[in-house]
Amino acid sequence: MRRRLGHHRQHGKQGGVGGRGLSLKLLITVFVALLICTLSLLFSATITATDGSSAPYEKINVEKLWESADSGGWRPSSAPRTDWPSPPKETNGYLRVRCNGGLNQQRSAICNAVLAARIMNATLVLPELDANSFWHDDSGFHGIYDVEHFIQSLRFDVRIVERIPEIHKNGKTKKIKAFQLRPPRDAPISWYTAYALEKMKEHGAIYLTPFSHRLAEEIDNPEYQRLRCRVNYHALRFKHDIMKLSESIVDKLRAHGHFMAIHLRFEMDMLAFAGSVLSGVLALRDLLRPMDLCGDSILYSYNPIVVLNNHDGVDLCGDSILYSYNPIVVLNFVGLLLRAMGFDNSSRIYLAAGELFGGEHFMKPFKALFPRLENHSSLDSSEELAANAQGLIGSAVDYMVCLLSDIFMPTYDGPSNFANNLLGHRLYYGFRTNIRPDRKGLAPVFIAREEGQTAGFEEAVRRVMLKTNFGGPHKRVSPESFYTNSWPECFCQMETQNPADKCPSENVMQILHSQLESENMDLEIYNQSDSVISLA
């Protein structure tokens, strides 16, 4: 009995040690299994995030977008930071320019004309604005801008007269005939200081026509770039009635809270200069009609990028002309994009555009998503705006409303001077929020949606858009225009270790004013339009 008991006890003791060992092995096995599962989940999450499916994502704070973007300590400043002498008393001659294109193409040309006059030490004749060949707008500089403000604002930079004065010599009076030149596109400074200046000295005046994109944008001289900003953002002020009308529209929009401005580039004047585009759109319409995609079907419910993408094997998802200009595609793309970002049907939207190709018919699906849709016609019934809504005045009003809006969204940022200039002005105006769709990044997301992969669509849109810049300072990378992004030349920091970025003294303009007075220059010369120069 004892032996059995003892044997049993011994067996029991051995059995207890083996049980604990087994439990330890089991715990280790479970731990390893859990570790493997955890690593597998992490790896799977990484793969999921990479291929754009439902990984955790950062939401877009819509309320924050209604505010200005983070300035990063920068503020706009286009005042000179180095020695900037006043215009010499002696001029090399007179510079006339004809600024062609629409309002904002002309605006860039005016900035370039002032810079060209400074470079050549020329007296600038008030720039001529080309009468728009589609709308036949002959408003001219006096009809759009505050001329007196323009001349006085630039008195430290260039001498400006309203017309070339007559010459009085040997008892006779005659006019100077400007020698006409056609500048090369994006001409370097050397073209102006050599060839153009030579002709100016030879003839007394030169006439540059056409004058659009006729001076290189990228110039390795920050002071020259700052002069462009002084012209664009300070000297070029619209006439009082245009400013008053614009402010009235903004006040009506602001009475209901925040508002967003959207620029839709599909207007009749654009089509007049893009016949091939229109032909392509019409051909596309004929192609889609048998599939009932041109009526009130899928085109109004979804973005038909996948359909366009398969049109004749042409890539229409990225920077294609048809994708960019087709209004149904653009409006549905914008509507779905804004909804995915978190904007709801209470969002107030101002549509900056002239008469749309297709009219209200194209607006129905977008208006269903955002019923609080306005334009300058719906907010103002004045006869002046109604009569000039399609020309420079209408464009000027749209420009100011977009500039003052809480959020600006260009639907097409290719060769659109309106959108590009506004983006630059809003940056200078205080880093105001812009929504710039990354079309290349969003194309596969919308294609997947068209193919029925709707799960995770909004999250995928947000991931793409979170990588974009919403209006803060950012490096200018070609092909981005200087007029779209004048950072860092036209910005400065109060606290910085880099002298090139340090803000100039607050009294810099007073210093320039004192310099001008000390040289005994008569400021009235800038307002004289019928001066007579004696060469006797």
Short mmCIF file of C-alpha atoms in Angstrom, two decimals, residues 42-480:
data_model
loop_
_atom_site.label_atom_id
_atom_site.label_comp_id
_atom_site.label_asym_id
_atom_site.label_seq_id
_atom_site.Cartn_x
_atom_site.Cartn_y
_atom_site.Cartn_z
CA LEU A 42 -0.28 45.32 -39.64
CA PHE A 43 1.14 44.11 -42.94
CA SER A 44 -2.37 43.76 -44.35
CA ALA A 45 -3.22 47.27 -43.19
CA THR A 46 -0.09 48.58 -44.90
CA ILE A 47 -1.05 46.88 -48.16
CA THR A 48 -4.61 48.15 -47.82
CA ALA A 49 -3.43 51.70 -47.27
CA THR A 50 -1.13 51.42 -50.26
CA ASP A 51 -3.76 50.24 -52.69
CA GLY A 52 -6.26 52.88 -51.60
CA SER A 53 -8.88 50.76 -49.82
CA SER A 54 -10.41 51.26 -46.40
CA ALA A 55 -7.37 52.00 -44.19
CA PRO A 56 -7.75 54.60 -41.42
CA TYR A 57 -7.63 58.11 -42.83
CA GLU A 58 -7.53 61.67 -41.62
CA LYS A 59 -10.80 63.50 -42.16
CA ILE A 60 -10.90 66.92 -43.79
CA ASN A 61 -12.01 69.61 -41.37
CA VAL A 62 -14.49 71.55 -43.50
CA GLU A 63 -14.98 74.20 -40.84
CA LYS A 64 -11.26 74.91 -40.89
CA LEU A 65 -11.28 75.27 -44.67
CA TRP A 66 -13.62 78.24 -44.33
CA GLU A 67 -10.73 80.01 -42.59
CA SER A 68 -7.49 81.23 -44.18
CA ALA A 69 -4.64 78.76 -44.56
CA ASP A 70 -1.67 78.65 -42.20
CA SER A 71 0.78 81.40 -43.17
CA GLY A 72 3.78 79.76 -41.52
CA GLY A 73 4.90 83.17 -40.26
CA TRP A 74 4.92 84.76 -43.73
CA ARG A 75 3.09 87.92 -44.77
CA PRO A 76 2.75 89.65 -48.14
CA SER A 77 5.24 92.41 -48.90
CA SER A 78 6.20 93.78 -52.30
CA ALA A 79 8.05 96.86 -51.06
CA PRO A 80 11.69 97.14 -52.22
CA ARG A 81 14.27 95.64 -49.86
CA THR A 82 17.37 96.97 -51.54
CA ASP A 83 18.29 100.33 -53.05
CA TRP A 84 15.52 101.26 -55.48
CA PRO A 85 16.19 104.63 -57.13
CA SER A 86 13.32 106.72 -58.41
CA PRO A 87 12.84 106.99 -62.19
CA PRO A 88 15.48 109.31 -63.70
CA LYS A 89 14.43 112.68 -65.04
CA GLU A 90 15.78 111.78 -68.46
CA THR A 91 13.83 109.07 -70.29
CA ASN A 92 15.02 106.92 -73.16
CA GLY A 93 11.68 107.26 -74.92
CA TYR A 94 8.07 106.17 -74.77
CA LEU A 95 6.70 102.64 -74.52
CA ARG A 96 3.28 101.78 -75.92
CA VAL A 97 1.79 98.32 -75.53
CA ARG A 98 -1.43 96.66 -76.66
CA CYS A 99 -2.54 94.07 -74.11
CA ASN A 100 -4.52 91.36 -75.86
CA GLY A 101 -6.72 88.60 -74.46
CA GLY A 102 -9.26 88.67 -71.65
CA LEU A 103 -9.21 90.67 -68.43
CA ASN A 104 -6.60 88.60 -66.61
CA GLN A 105 -4.35 88.01 -69.59
CA GLN A 106 -4.36 91.78 -70.01
CA ARG A 107 -3.66 92.18 -66.30
CA SER A 108 -0.47 90.12 -66.55
CA ALA A 109 0.51 92.07 -69.65
CA ILE A 110 0.15 95.36 -67.77
CA CYS A 111 2.48 94.07 -65.04
CA ASN A 112 5.01 93.11 -67.70
CA ALA A 113 4.66 96.47 -69.43
CA VAL A 114 5.51 98.35 -66.22
CA LEU A 115 8.53 96.10 -65.66
CA ALA A 116 9.66 96.53 -69.28
CA ALA A 117 9.44 100.32 -68.90
CA ARG A 118 11.53 100.15 -65.72
CA ILE A 119 14.13 97.95 -67.39
CA MET A 120 14.49 100.30 -70.36
CA ASN A 121 14.16 103.52 -68.36
CA ALA A 122 11.21 104.40 -70.57
CA THR A 123 8.09 106.45 -69.98
CA LEU A 124 5.12 104.11 -70.12
CA VAL A 125 2.08 105.23 -72.07
CA LEU A 126 -1.12 104.05 -70.37
CA PRO A 127 -1.53 100.46 -71.68
CA GLU A 128 -4.14 99.81 -74.34
CA LEU A 129 -6.64 97.02 -73.67
CA ASP A 130 -7.54 95.03 -76.74
CA ALA A 131 -11.26 95.09 -77.54
CA ASN A 132 -12.31 91.48 -76.96
CA SER A 133 -12.84 90.00 -80.39
CA PHE A 134 -15.77 87.86 -79.21
CA TRP A 135 -17.72 90.20 -76.93
CA HIS A 136 -16.51 93.37 -78.70
CA ASP A 137 -15.77 95.04 -75.37
CA ASP A 138 -14.15 98.44 -75.81
CA SER A 139 -14.16 99.49 -72.13
CA GLY A 140 -10.47 100.33 -72.25
CA PHE A 141 -8.19 101.06 -69.30
CA HIS A 142 -10.33 104.02 -68.18
CA GLY A 143 -13.47 101.88 -68.20
CA ILE A 144 -12.02 99.17 -65.93
CA TYR A 145 -9.26 100.58 -63.72
CA ASP A 146 -8.74 103.62 -61.52
CA VAL A 147 -6.24 105.47 -63.73
CA GLU A 148 -5.19 108.11 -61.20
CA HIS A 149 -4.54 105.46 -58.55
CA PHE A 150 -2.53 103.39 -61.04
CA ILE A 151 -0.25 106.29 -61.98
CA GLN A 152 0.27 107.56 -58.43
CA SER A 153 0.88 104.10 -56.97
CA LEU A 154 3.77 103.50 -59.36
CA ARG A 155 5.37 106.95 -59.17
CA PHE A 156 8.43 105.48 -57.41
CA ASP A 157 8.88 102.88 -60.15
CA VAL A 158 8.14 104.32 -63.59
CA ARG A 159 6.90 107.47 -65.22
CA ILE A 160 3.46 107.07 -66.80
CA VAL A 161 1.55 109.35 -69.15
CA GLU A 162 -1.84 108.84 -70.74
CA ARG A 163 -0.59 109.52 -74.26
CA ILE A 164 2.61 110.36 -76.07
CA PRO A 165 3.05 114.14 -75.90
CA GLU A 166 3.60 116.28 -78.93
CA ILE A 167 7.04 117.65 -79.74
CA HIS A 168 7.60 121.39 -80.17
CA LYS A 169 10.67 122.13 -82.31
CA ASN A 170 11.65 125.11 -84.48
CA GLY A 171 8.22 126.64 -84.01
CA LYS A 172 6.45 123.50 -85.22
CA THR A 173 4.43 120.87 -83.35
CA LYS A 174 4.43 117.25 -84.38
CA LYS A 175 3.57 113.85 -82.93
CA ILE A 176 6.04 111.08 -82.24
CA LYS A 177 5.20 108.02 -84.29
CA ALA A 178 5.93 104.86 -82.31
CA PHE A 179 7.89 102.18 -84.14
CA GLN A 180 5.94 98.91 -84.07
CA LEU A 181 7.61 95.75 -82.79
CA ARG A 182 6.37 92.22 -82.19
CA PRO A 183 8.18 90.89 -79.10
CA PRO A 184 9.10 87.20 -78.94
CA ARG A 185 7.07 85.14 -76.51
CA ASP A 186 8.66 85.00 -73.04
CA ALA A 187 11.42 87.31 -74.23
CA PRO A 188 14.39 87.66 -71.84
CA ILE A 189 15.39 90.97 -70.29
CA SER A 190 18.27 91.19 -72.75
CA TRP A 191 15.83 91.56 -75.66
CA TYR A 192 14.41 94.72 -74.04
CA THR A 193 17.74 96.21 -72.97
CA ALA A 194 19.32 95.58 -76.37
CA TYR A 195 17.04 95.35 -79.40
CA ALA A 196 13.89 97.12 -78.11
CA LEU A 197 15.88 99.88 -76.40
CA GLU A 198 17.91 100.49 -79.54
CA LYS A 199 14.73 101.01 -81.58
CA MET A 200 13.28 103.24 -78.86
CA LYS A 201 16.32 105.55 -78.91
CA GLU A 202 16.22 105.58 -82.69
CA HIS A 203 12.51 106.47 -83.05
CA GLY A 204 11.68 108.08 -79.70
CA ALA A 205 8.88 105.58 -79.06
CA ILE A 206 8.09 101.93 -79.70
CA TYR A 207 4.75 100.12 -79.89
CA LEU A 208 4.77 96.48 -78.73
CA THR A 209 1.85 94.53 -80.12
CA PRO A 210 0.54 92.02 -79.33
CA PHE A 211 1.76 92.16 -75.75
CA SER A 212 0.75 89.04 -73.87
CA HIS A 213 3.29 86.68 -72.30
CA ARG A 214 6.02 88.75 -73.97
CA LEU A 215 8.37 88.94 -70.99
CA ALA A 216 9.85 85.92 -69.24
CA GLU A 217 8.14 85.16 -65.93
CA GLU A 218 11.12 83.66 -64.17
CA ILE A 219 13.62 86.47 -63.66
CA ASP A 220 16.60 86.16 -61.36
CA ASN A 221 15.98 89.54 -59.77
CA PRO A 222 13.64 89.61 -56.72
CA GLU A 223 13.16 93.39 -56.97
CA TYR A 224 11.83 93.07 -60.51
CA GLN A 225 9.43 90.36 -59.33
CA ARG A 226 8.29 92.53 -56.44
CA LEU A 227 7.56 95.32 -58.91
CA ARG A 228 5.21 92.95 -60.72
CA CYS A 229 3.43 92.32 -57.41
CA ARG A 230 3.13 96.05 -56.70
CA VAL A 231 1.45 96.50 -60.05
CA ASN A 232 -0.81 93.46 -59.79
CA TYR A 233 -1.93 93.69 -56.17
CA HIS A 234 -1.71 97.40 -55.40
CA ALA A 235 -1.73 99.62 -58.49
CA LEU A 236 -4.34 97.77 -60.56
CA ARG A 237 -7.49 98.75 -58.71
CA PHE A 238 -10.86 98.50 -60.43
CA LYS A 239 -12.99 101.61 -60.84
CA HIS A 240 -15.16 102.69 -57.94
CA ASP A 241 -18.44 101.50 -59.47
CA ILE A 242 -17.03 98.01 -60.13
CA MET A 243 -15.67 97.79 -56.57
CA LYS A 244 -18.99 98.99 -55.14
CA LEU A 245 -20.98 96.47 -57.19
CA SER A 246 -18.65 93.63 -56.20
CA GLU A 247 -18.85 94.52 -52.51
CA SER A 248 -22.65 94.62 -52.74
CA ILE A 249 -22.72 91.06 -54.09
CA VAL A 250 -20.27 89.87 -51.43
CA ASP A 251 -22.38 91.48 -48.69
CA LYS A 252 -25.46 89.62 -49.93
CA LEU A 253 -23.56 86.33 -49.91
CA ARG A 254 -22.01 86.98 -46.50
CA ALA A 255 -25.42 87.77 -45.00
CA HIS A 256 -25.96 84.00 -44.97
CA GLY A 257 -22.51 83.06 -43.66
CA HIS A 258 -19.51 81.61 -45.48
CA PHE A 259 -19.51 81.17 -49.23
CA MET A 260 -17.39 79.42 -51.82
CA ALA A 261 -16.63 80.71 -55.32
CA ILE A 262 -16.18 78.28 -58.20
CA HIS A 263 -14.84 79.26 -61.60
CA LEU A 264 -16.28 77.16 -64.39
CA ARG A 265 -14.29 77.56 -67.61
CA PHE A 266 -16.87 76.60 -70.21
CA GLU A 267 -18.11 79.84 -71.68
CA MET A 268 -19.06 80.97 -75.15
CA ASP A 269 -15.98 83.15 -75.63
CA MET A 270 -13.70 80.25 -74.71
CA LEU A 271 -15.38 78.06 -77.31
CA ALA A 272 -14.95 80.77 -79.93
CA PHE A 273 -11.17 80.34 -79.59
CA ALA A 274 -11.29 76.55 -79.26
CA GLY A 275 -13.12 75.28 -82.31
CA SER A 276 -11.38 71.92 -82.14
CA VAL A 277 -12.54 71.50 -78.57
CA LEU A 278 -16.14 72.20 -79.51
CA SER A 279 -15.90 69.77 -82.42
CA GLY A 280 -14.55 67.16 -80.05
CA VAL A 281 -17.37 67.70 -77.56
CA LEU A 282 -19.99 67.48 -80.30
CA ALA A 283 -18.35 64.34 -81.68
CA LEU A 284 -18.37 62.89 -78.19
CA ARG A 285 -22.06 63.73 -77.85
CA ASP A 286 -22.82 61.90 -81.10
CA LEU A 287 -20.77 58.94 -79.92
CA LEU A 288 -22.61 58.71 -76.61
CA ARG A 289 -26.13 59.36 -77.90
CA PRO A 290 -26.82 55.71 -78.91
CA MET A 291 -25.98 54.68 -75.33
CA ASP A 292 -28.41 57.27 -73.90
CA LEU A 293 -25.55 58.95 -72.09
CA CYS A 294 -26.26 62.46 -73.30
CA GLY A 295 -29.67 62.89 -71.76
CA ASP A 296 -30.69 62.79 -68.11
CA SER A 297 -29.13 59.41 -67.43
CA ILE A 298 -25.73 58.40 -66.13
CA LEU A 299 -24.06 61.67 -67.07
CA TYR A 300 -26.18 63.46 -64.51
CA SER A 301 -25.85 60.82 -61.82
CA TYR A 302 -22.18 59.94 -62.11
CA ASN A 303 -18.96 61.28 -63.49
CA PRO A 304 -18.50 59.55 -66.87
CA ILE A 305 -14.72 59.62 -66.80
CA VAL A 306 -14.52 55.93 -67.69
CA VAL A 307 -16.63 56.56 -70.79
CA LEU A 308 -14.47 59.47 -71.85
CA ASN A 309 -11.32 57.54 -71.09
CA ASN A 310 -12.24 54.92 -73.68
CA HIS A 311 -13.02 57.46 -76.41
CA ASP A 312 -10.72 56.59 -79.33
CA GLY A 313 -8.09 55.37 -76.86
CA VAL A 314 -7.33 58.94 -75.80
CA ASP A 315 -6.45 59.55 -72.16
CA LEU A 316 -9.14 61.97 -71.10
CA CYS A 317 -8.71 61.53 -67.36
CA GLY A 318 -5.66 63.63 -66.75
CA ASP A 319 -5.03 66.88 -68.56
CA SER A 320 -7.14 66.18 -71.60
CA ILE A 321 -9.01 68.94 -73.35
CA LEU A 322 -12.39 67.17 -73.49
CA TYR A 323 -12.26 66.19 -69.84
CA SER A 324 -11.34 69.71 -68.90
CA TYR A 325 -13.92 71.46 -71.06
CA ASN A 326 -16.93 69.12 -70.98
CA PRO A 327 -19.31 70.92 -68.61
CA ILE A 328 -21.29 67.83 -67.57
CA VAL A 329 -18.12 66.02 -66.60
CA VAL A 330 -16.68 69.03 -64.80
CA LEU A 331 -19.82 69.84 -62.82
CA ASN A 332 -20.42 66.26 -61.73
CA PHE A 333 -16.76 65.87 -60.88
CA VAL A 334 -16.87 69.03 -58.74
CA GLY A 335 -20.14 68.08 -57.08
CA LEU A 336 -18.99 64.60 -56.10
CA LEU A 337 -15.59 65.91 -55.01
CA LEU A 338 -17.05 68.57 -52.71
CA ARG A 339 -19.54 66.13 -51.21
CA ALA A 340 -16.78 63.60 -50.58
CA MET A 341 -14.71 66.28 -48.85
CA GLY A 342 -17.60 66.97 -46.47
CA PHE A 343 -19.47 69.93 -47.96
CA ASP A 344 -23.24 69.45 -47.77
CA ASN A 345 -26.24 70.98 -49.54
CA SER A 346 -26.24 73.93 -47.14
CA SER A 347 -22.98 75.21 -48.64
CA ARG A 348 -23.44 78.53 -50.42
CA ILE A 349 -21.67 78.64 -53.79
CA TYR A 350 -21.04 81.54 -56.15
CA LEU A 351 -20.46 80.45 -59.73
CA ALA A 352 -18.09 82.76 -61.59
CA ALA A 353 -18.72 82.35 -65.29
CA GLY A 354 -20.25 84.09 -68.23
CA GLU A 355 -23.00 82.56 -70.32
CA LEU A 356 -22.40 78.83 -70.20
CA PHE A 357 -22.38 76.65 -73.28
CA GLY A 358 -25.54 74.62 -72.72
CA GLY A 359 -26.98 77.06 -70.19
CA GLU A 360 -29.15 75.93 -67.29
CA HIS A 361 -29.54 72.46 -68.74
CA PHE A 362 -26.01 71.61 -67.66
CA MET A 363 -26.55 73.10 -64.21
CA LYS A 364 -29.45 70.90 -63.08
CA PRO A 365 -27.48 67.96 -61.62
CA PHE A 366 -25.03 70.23 -59.81
CA LYS A 367 -27.84 72.38 -58.46
CA ALA A 368 -29.49 69.23 -57.11
CA LEU A 369 -26.37 68.65 -54.99
CA PHE A 370 -25.87 72.31 -54.05
CA PRO A 371 -29.17 74.20 -54.32
CA ARG A 372 -27.73 77.40 -52.81
CA LEU A 373 -26.06 78.29 -56.09
CA GLU A 374 -25.67 81.92 -57.14
CA ASN A 375 -23.99 84.07 -59.80
CA HIS A 376 -23.69 87.82 -60.35
CA SER A 377 -26.93 87.88 -62.36
CA SER A 378 -28.99 86.22 -59.61
CA LEU A 379 -27.56 88.56 -56.96
CA ASP A 380 -27.61 91.83 -58.89
CA SER A 381 -30.16 93.03 -61.42
CA SER A 382 -28.53 96.36 -62.28
CA GLU A 383 -28.73 97.37 -65.90
CA GLU A 384 -25.00 98.14 -66.05
CA LEU A 385 -23.98 94.62 -65.05
CA ALA A 386 -26.65 93.01 -67.21
CA ALA A 387 -25.41 94.94 -70.23
CA ASN A 388 -21.74 94.14 -69.57
CA ALA A 389 -21.93 90.75 -67.84
CA GLN A 390 -20.08 88.98 -70.64
CA GLY A 391 -17.29 91.50 -71.08
CA LEU A 392 -14.52 92.95 -68.98
CA ILE A 393 -16.85 94.49 -66.39
CA GLY A 394 -18.58 91.18 -65.69
CA SER A 395 -15.20 89.48 -65.45
CA ALA A 396 -13.95 92.19 -63.09
CA VAL A 397 -16.96 91.72 -60.78
CA ASP A 398 -16.45 87.94 -60.79
CA TYR A 399 -12.77 88.48 -60.05
CA MET A 400 -13.46 90.59 -56.96
CA VAL A 401 -16.16 88.25 -55.62
CA CYS A 402 -13.82 85.28 -56.05
CA LEU A 403 -10.98 87.21 -54.40
CA LEU A 404 -13.12 87.99 -51.35
CA SER A 405 -14.73 84.55 -51.07
CA ASP A 406 -13.86 82.27 -48.14
CA ILE A 407 -12.94 79.42 -50.49
CA PHE A 408 -12.06 79.53 -54.18
CA MET A 409 -12.10 76.51 -56.44
CA PRO A 410 -10.95 76.59 -60.06
CA THR A 411 -12.52 73.75 -62.01
CA TYR A 412 -9.89 74.10 -64.69
CA ASP A 413 -6.41 75.37 -63.86
CA GLY A 414 -4.77 74.86 -67.23
CA PRO A 415 -4.49 77.89 -69.54
CA SER A 416 -7.00 79.86 -67.46
CA ASN A 417 -5.56 83.26 -66.68
CA PHE A 418 -8.59 84.06 -64.52
CA ALA A 419 -8.01 81.12 -62.17
CA ASN A 420 -4.22 81.36 -62.16
CA ASN A 421 -4.17 85.07 -61.35
CA LEU A 422 -6.80 84.65 -58.67
CA LEU A 423 -4.84 81.89 -56.96
CA GLY A 424 -1.86 84.22 -56.80
CA HIS A 425 -3.90 87.18 -55.58
CA ARG A 426 -5.59 85.11 -52.86
CA LEU A 427 -2.18 83.90 -51.70
CA TYR A 428 -1.00 87.51 -51.48
CA TYR A 429 -4.28 88.65 -49.94
CA GLY A 430 -3.67 86.57 -46.81
CA PHE A 431 -3.33 82.89 -47.76
CA ARG A 432 -7.04 82.50 -48.41
CA THR A 433 -8.20 78.91 -48.84
CA ASN A 434 -8.19 77.39 -52.32
CA ILE A 435 -9.35 73.92 -53.37
CA ARG A 436 -7.29 72.72 -56.32
CA PRO A 437 -8.37 69.23 -57.44
CA ASP A 438 -5.51 66.84 -58.13
CA ARG A 439 -7.07 65.51 -61.33
CA LYS A 440 -4.31 63.01 -62.00
CA GLY A 441 -4.60 61.58 -58.49
CA LEU A 442 -8.41 61.57 -58.51
CA ALA A 443 -8.88 60.03 -61.97
CA PRO A 444 -8.37 56.37 -60.88
CA VAL A 445 -10.65 56.94 -57.89
CA PHE A 446 -13.48 58.15 -60.13
CA ILE A 447 -12.82 55.44 -62.71
CA ALA A 448 -13.16 52.82 -59.97
CA ARG A 449 -16.45 54.41 -58.96
CA GLU A 450 -17.74 54.22 -62.51
CA GLU A 451 -16.84 50.55 -62.59
CA GLY A 452 -19.04 49.97 -59.57
CA GLN A 453 -16.42 50.13 -56.81
CA THR A 454 -18.27 52.67 -54.69
CA ALA A 455 -17.08 51.40 -51.29
CA GLY A 456 -14.43 53.69 -49.85
CA PHE A 457 -14.92 56.31 -52.59
CA GLU A 458 -15.16 59.27 -50.22
CA GLU A 459 -12.19 58.10 -48.15
CA ALA A 460 -10.10 57.71 -51.29
CA VAL A 461 -11.02 61.22 -52.46
CA ARG A 462 -10.05 62.65 -49.08
CA ARG A 463 -6.69 60.87 -49.10
CA VAL A 464 -5.85 62.48 -52.44
CA MET A 465 -7.07 65.93 -51.47
CA LEU A 466 -5.28 65.92 -48.11
CA LYS A 467 -2.01 65.88 -50.04
CA THR A 468 -2.87 69.11 -51.87
CA ASN A 469 -2.09 72.65 -50.78
CA PHE A 470 -5.12 74.57 -49.55
CA GLY A 471 -3.64 78.04 -49.94
CA GLY A 472 -0.57 78.20 -47.74
CA PRO A 473 2.93 79.20 -48.86
CA HIS A 474 4.54 76.59 -51.07
CA LYS A 475 7.46 76.33 -53.45
CA ARG A 476 6.80 77.39 -57.04
CA VAL A 477 7.53 74.49 -59.36
CA SER A 478 7.31 74.70 -63.15
CA PRO A 479 4.92 74.95 -64.91
CA GLU A 480 3.28 76.94 -62.09
#
